[in-house]
Short mmCIF file of C-alpha atoms in Angstrom, two decimals:
data_model
loop_
_atom_site.label_atom_id
_atom_site.label_comp_id
_atom_site.label_asym_id
_atom_site.label_seq_id
_atom_site.Cartn_x
_atom_site.Cartn_y
_atom_site.Cartn_z
CA MET A 1 0.00 0.00 0.00
CA VAL A 2 1.29 3.45 -0.92
CA SER A 3 2.01 5.63 2.11
CA VAL A 4 0.49 9.06 2.64
CA LYS A 5 3.99 10.55 2.84
CA TYR A 6 4.85 9.18 -0.60
CA LEU A 7 1.59 10.51 -2.11
CA PHE A 8 2.26 13.92 -0.59
CA TRP A 9 5.75 13.87 -2.12
CA ILE A 10 4.39 13.05 -5.58
CA LEU A 11 1.70 15.73 -5.28
CA SER A 12 4.25 18.36 -4.23
CA GLN A 13 6.42 17.49 -7.25
CA ILE A 14 3.45 17.84 -9.60
CA LEU A 15 2.48 21.21 -8.12
CA PHE A 16 6.07 22.41 -8.34
CA TYR A 17 6.22 21.34 -11.99
CA TYR A 18 3.02 23.21 -12.84
CA ALA A 19 4.13 26.36 -11.00
CA SER A 20 7.55 26.30 -12.66
CA SER A 21 6.05 25.63 -16.09
CA ILE A 22 3.64 28.56 -15.80
CA CYS A 23 6.38 30.93 -14.66
CA ILE A 24 8.75 29.84 -17.44
CA THR A 25 5.99 30.18 -20.06
CA PHE A 26 5.23 33.79 -19.15
CA PHE A 27 8.91 34.64 -18.77
CA ASN A 28 9.72 33.23 -22.23
CA LYS A 29 6.84 35.11 -23.81
CA TRP A 30 8.01 38.34 -22.20
CA SER A 31 11.65 37.72 -23.18
CA PHE A 32 11.18 36.68 -26.80
CA SER A 33 8.60 39.35 -27.58
CA GLY A 34 11.41 41.90 -27.53
CA PHE A 35 14.54 39.78 -27.90
CA HIS A 36 14.24 37.86 -31.18
CA PHE A 37 16.90 35.23 -30.59
CA PRO A 38 15.05 32.29 -29.00
CA LEU A 39 17.25 29.61 -30.56
CA VAL A 40 20.45 31.30 -29.42
CA VAL A 41 19.06 31.61 -25.90
CA SER A 42 18.04 27.93 -25.99
CA PHE A 43 21.57 26.98 -27.05
CA PHE A 44 23.20 28.87 -24.20
CA HIS A 45 20.67 27.47 -21.74
CA MET A 46 21.48 23.91 -22.79
CA THR A 47 25.22 24.63 -22.72
CA ILE A 48 25.06 26.09 -19.21
CA VAL A 49 23.00 23.16 -17.91
CA SER A 50 25.50 20.73 -19.46
CA HIS A 51 28.40 22.37 -17.63
CA VAL A 52 26.52 22.60 -14.32
CA ILE A 53 25.62 18.90 -14.43
CA TRP A 54 29.20 18.00 -15.41
CA LEU A 55 30.60 20.02 -12.48
CA TYR A 56 28.12 18.46 -10.05
CA ARG A 57 28.82 14.94 -11.30
CA THR A 58 32.58 15.53 -11.10
CA ALA A 59 32.45 17.12 -7.64
CA THR A 60 30.22 14.45 -6.11
CA LYS A 61 31.62 11.60 -8.20
CA SER A 62 28.07 10.33 -8.58
CA SER A 63 26.96 8.02 -11.36
CA SER A 64 23.99 5.67 -11.49
CA CYS A 65 25.33 3.82 -14.54
CA LYS A 66 26.67 0.36 -13.83
CA ASP A 67 28.87 0.57 -16.92
CA GLU A 68 29.96 3.30 -19.27
CA ILE A 69 27.49 4.09 -22.03
CA SER A 70 28.62 2.46 -25.28
CA TRP A 71 28.89 4.49 -28.47
CA LYS A 72 26.25 2.30 -30.09
CA LEU A 73 23.79 3.03 -27.29
CA PHE A 74 24.76 6.68 -27.37
CA PHE A 75 23.95 7.13 -31.06
CA GLN A 76 20.91 4.81 -31.15
CA ARG A 77 19.15 5.91 -27.96
CA ILE A 78 20.56 9.08 -26.46
CA CYS A 79 21.11 11.14 -29.62
CA PRO A 80 17.53 10.76 -30.99
CA THR A 81 16.10 11.68 -27.58
CA ALA A 82 18.38 14.70 -27.27
CA MET A 83 17.68 15.92 -30.80
CA ALA A 84 13.91 15.61 -30.33
CA THR A 85 14.13 17.50 -27.03
CA ALA A 86 16.23 20.27 -28.57
CA ILE A 87 13.80 20.71 -31.48
CA ASP A 88 10.81 20.74 -29.13
CA ILE A 89 12.31 23.42 -26.86
CA GLY A 90 13.71 25.48 -29.74
CA LEU A 91 10.49 25.60 -31.76
CA SER A 92 8.41 26.24 -28.64
CA ASN A 93 10.55 29.25 -27.72
CA TRP A 94 10.54 30.47 -31.32
CA SER A 95 6.74 30.37 -31.49
CA PHE A 96 6.49 32.93 -28.66
CA MET A 97 7.55 35.59 -31.15
CA TYR A 98 4.26 35.17 -33.03
CA ILE A 99 1.50 33.78 -30.80
CA THR A 100 -0.08 34.58 -27.46
CA VAL A 101 0.42 32.58 -24.26
CA SER A 102 -3.17 31.29 -24.43
CA MET A 103 -2.68 30.08 -28.01
CA TYR A 104 0.65 28.49 -27.06
CA THR A 105 -0.83 26.71 -24.04
CA MET A 106 -3.79 25.37 -26.00
CA CYS A 107 -1.61 24.10 -28.83
CA LYS A 108 0.95 22.52 -26.51
CA SER A 109 -1.83 20.67 -24.71
CA THR A 110 -2.10 18.54 -27.85
CA THR A 111 1.26 16.99 -26.94
CA ILE A 112 -0.66 14.28 -25.07
CA ILE A 113 -2.10 13.20 -28.44
CA PHE A 114 1.33 12.64 -29.90
CA ILE A 115 2.59 11.02 -26.70
CA LEU A 116 -0.20 8.45 -26.99
CA LEU A 117 0.47 7.90 -30.68
CA SER A 118 4.23 7.56 -30.12
CA ALA A 119 3.66 5.19 -27.20
CA ILE A 120 1.46 3.01 -29.39
CA ILE A 121 4.06 3.01 -32.17
CA PHE A 122 6.82 2.00 -29.74
CA LYS A 123 4.47 -0.55 -28.13
CA ILE A 124 4.58 1.06 -24.70
CA GLU A 125 0.80 1.51 -24.73
CA LYS A 126 -1.97 -0.47 -26.37
CA PRO A 127 -4.68 1.24 -28.44
CA LYS A 128 -7.77 1.87 -26.31
CA LEU A 129 -11.13 3.41 -27.01
CA LEU A 130 -10.65 5.88 -24.15
CA SER A 131 -7.38 7.07 -25.71
CA LEU A 132 -9.15 7.72 -29.02
CA VAL A 133 -11.87 9.68 -27.20
CA VAL A 134 -9.25 11.82 -25.45
CA ILE A 135 -7.49 12.51 -28.76
CA ALA A 136 -10.78 13.46 -30.43
CA LEU A 137 -11.82 15.82 -27.61
CA ILE A 138 -8.47 17.61 -27.50
CA SER A 139 -8.40 17.96 -31.29
CA PHE A 140 -11.94 19.35 -31.32
CA GLY A 141 -11.07 21.77 -28.51
CA LEU A 142 -8.06 23.04 -30.47
CA PHE A 143 -10.25 23.52 -33.55
CA LEU A 144 -12.80 25.56 -31.59
CA PHE A 145 -10.05 27.67 -30.00
CA THR A 146 -8.27 28.52 -33.24
CA TYR A 147 -11.36 28.87 -35.46
CA LYS A 148 -11.60 32.52 -36.50
CA SER A 149 -9.22 33.51 -33.69
CA THR A 150 -8.24 37.18 -33.93
CA SER A 151 -4.76 36.41 -32.58
CA PHE A 152 -4.08 33.50 -34.94
CA HIS A 153 -0.68 33.54 -36.64
CA LEU A 154 -0.06 30.76 -39.16
CA TRP A 155 3.74 30.58 -38.81
CA GLY A 156 3.56 30.61 -35.01
CA PHE A 157 0.88 27.92 -35.13
CA ILE A 158 3.06 25.74 -37.38
CA LEU A 159 6.03 26.17 -35.05
CA VAL A 160 4.19 25.26 -31.86
CA MET A 161 2.31 22.34 -33.42
CA THR A 162 5.55 20.93 -34.84
CA ALA A 163 7.01 21.27 -31.35
CA SER A 164 4.03 19.35 -29.97
CA VAL A 165 4.50 16.51 -32.46
CA ILE A 166 8.22 16.26 -31.69
CA GLY A 167 7.46 16.67 -28.00
CA GLY A 168 5.27 13.57 -28.02
CA LEU A 169 8.14 11.57 -29.47
CA ARG A 170 10.57 13.18 -27.04
CA TRP A 171 8.73 12.10 -23.90
CA VAL A 172 8.30 8.52 -25.08
CA LEU A 173 11.99 8.24 -25.94
CA ALA A 174 12.87 9.73 -22.55
CA GLN A 175 10.65 7.18 -20.81
CA ILE A 176 12.41 4.36 -22.64
CA LEU A 177 15.82 5.69 -21.58
CA LEU A 178 14.86 6.13 -17.93
CA GLN A 179 12.81 2.98 -17.35
CA ARG A 180 14.72 0.27 -19.19
CA GLU A 181 17.29 -1.22 -16.83
CA SER A 182 19.39 -2.53 -19.72
CA ILE A 183 20.24 1.06 -20.66
CA GLY A 184 21.30 2.00 -17.14
CA LEU A 185 20.03 5.59 -16.92
CA SER A 186 17.80 5.30 -13.88
CA SER A 187 18.78 8.76 -12.54
CA THR A 188 17.39 11.95 -14.05
CA LEU A 189 20.70 13.73 -13.39
CA GLU A 190 22.53 11.02 -15.30
CA PHE A 191 19.98 11.37 -18.08
CA ILE A 192 20.56 15.13 -18.28
CA TYR A 193 24.34 14.61 -18.20
CA TYR A 194 24.26 12.60 -21.42
CA VAL A 195 21.39 14.36 -23.19
CA GLU A 196 22.07 18.08 -22.65
CA PRO A 197 25.39 18.32 -24.57
CA VAL A 198 23.82 16.65 -27.61
CA MET A 199 20.86 19.03 -27.33
CA ALA A 200 23.19 22.04 -27.44
CA VAL A 201 25.10 20.69 -30.45
CA SER A 202 21.83 19.84 -32.23
CA ILE A 203 20.32 23.30 -31.93
CA LEU A 204 23.51 25.28 -32.67
CA PRO A 205 23.33 24.99 -36.51
CA PHE A 206 19.72 26.24 -36.47
CA ALA A 207 20.62 29.11 -34.13
CA LEU A 208 23.46 30.20 -36.41
CA GLY A 209 21.61 29.61 -39.67
CA ILE A 210 18.33 31.24 -38.71
CA GLU A 211 19.26 33.90 -36.16
CA GLY A 212 23.00 34.34 -36.68
CA PHE A 213 23.08 34.95 -40.41
CA ARG A 214 19.63 36.52 -40.68
CA HIS A 215 19.96 38.60 -37.51
CA GLY A 216 16.65 37.30 -36.13
CA SER A 217 14.57 38.74 -38.96
CA LEU A 218 10.99 37.55 -39.15
CA PRO A 219 9.97 35.28 -42.08
#
């Protein structure tokens, strides 16, 4: 039986996640409305996190991996997860230049659709009628929200919806990395240690190509 203390711990983590997510969403919208370099900011954020995790891991000499990650596992499992995460974060931040917070939140809520679809593809979940109902309701809600919306921006909508699609794949790949014992990444810090550097490298060409050479000009 699950203890009350454990349930309280889980609930506190969920509330902290929601509070942090809301604060970051409004901060990003405020930042990128005037500073048109979301991909560059994302790159530096990922780079800083990579160094912080490396310093912490080196200072504490902590590692949950039983063995060193092989290059085959690195390229087959870690790189796709990192690249999907980088694209999701980069496009999400980029979309703030064009759409409102309410539009962003509504569009990003469709991520659950693509999580379910990705989970079915990777055979983590089985197709269920309830899942189809949830997908249909969320899709219909998005249609009603965007239909004849005065704040609708096509390019921003494409960016955030692409981020949602990639985000669904991202979370499923992350679940596979964290929950399969054969991979050996049972710690979230260990997961970040391997994923963040690849994320930074993945988003750098887009940051340079789109914002570096074009000086952040709008399409």
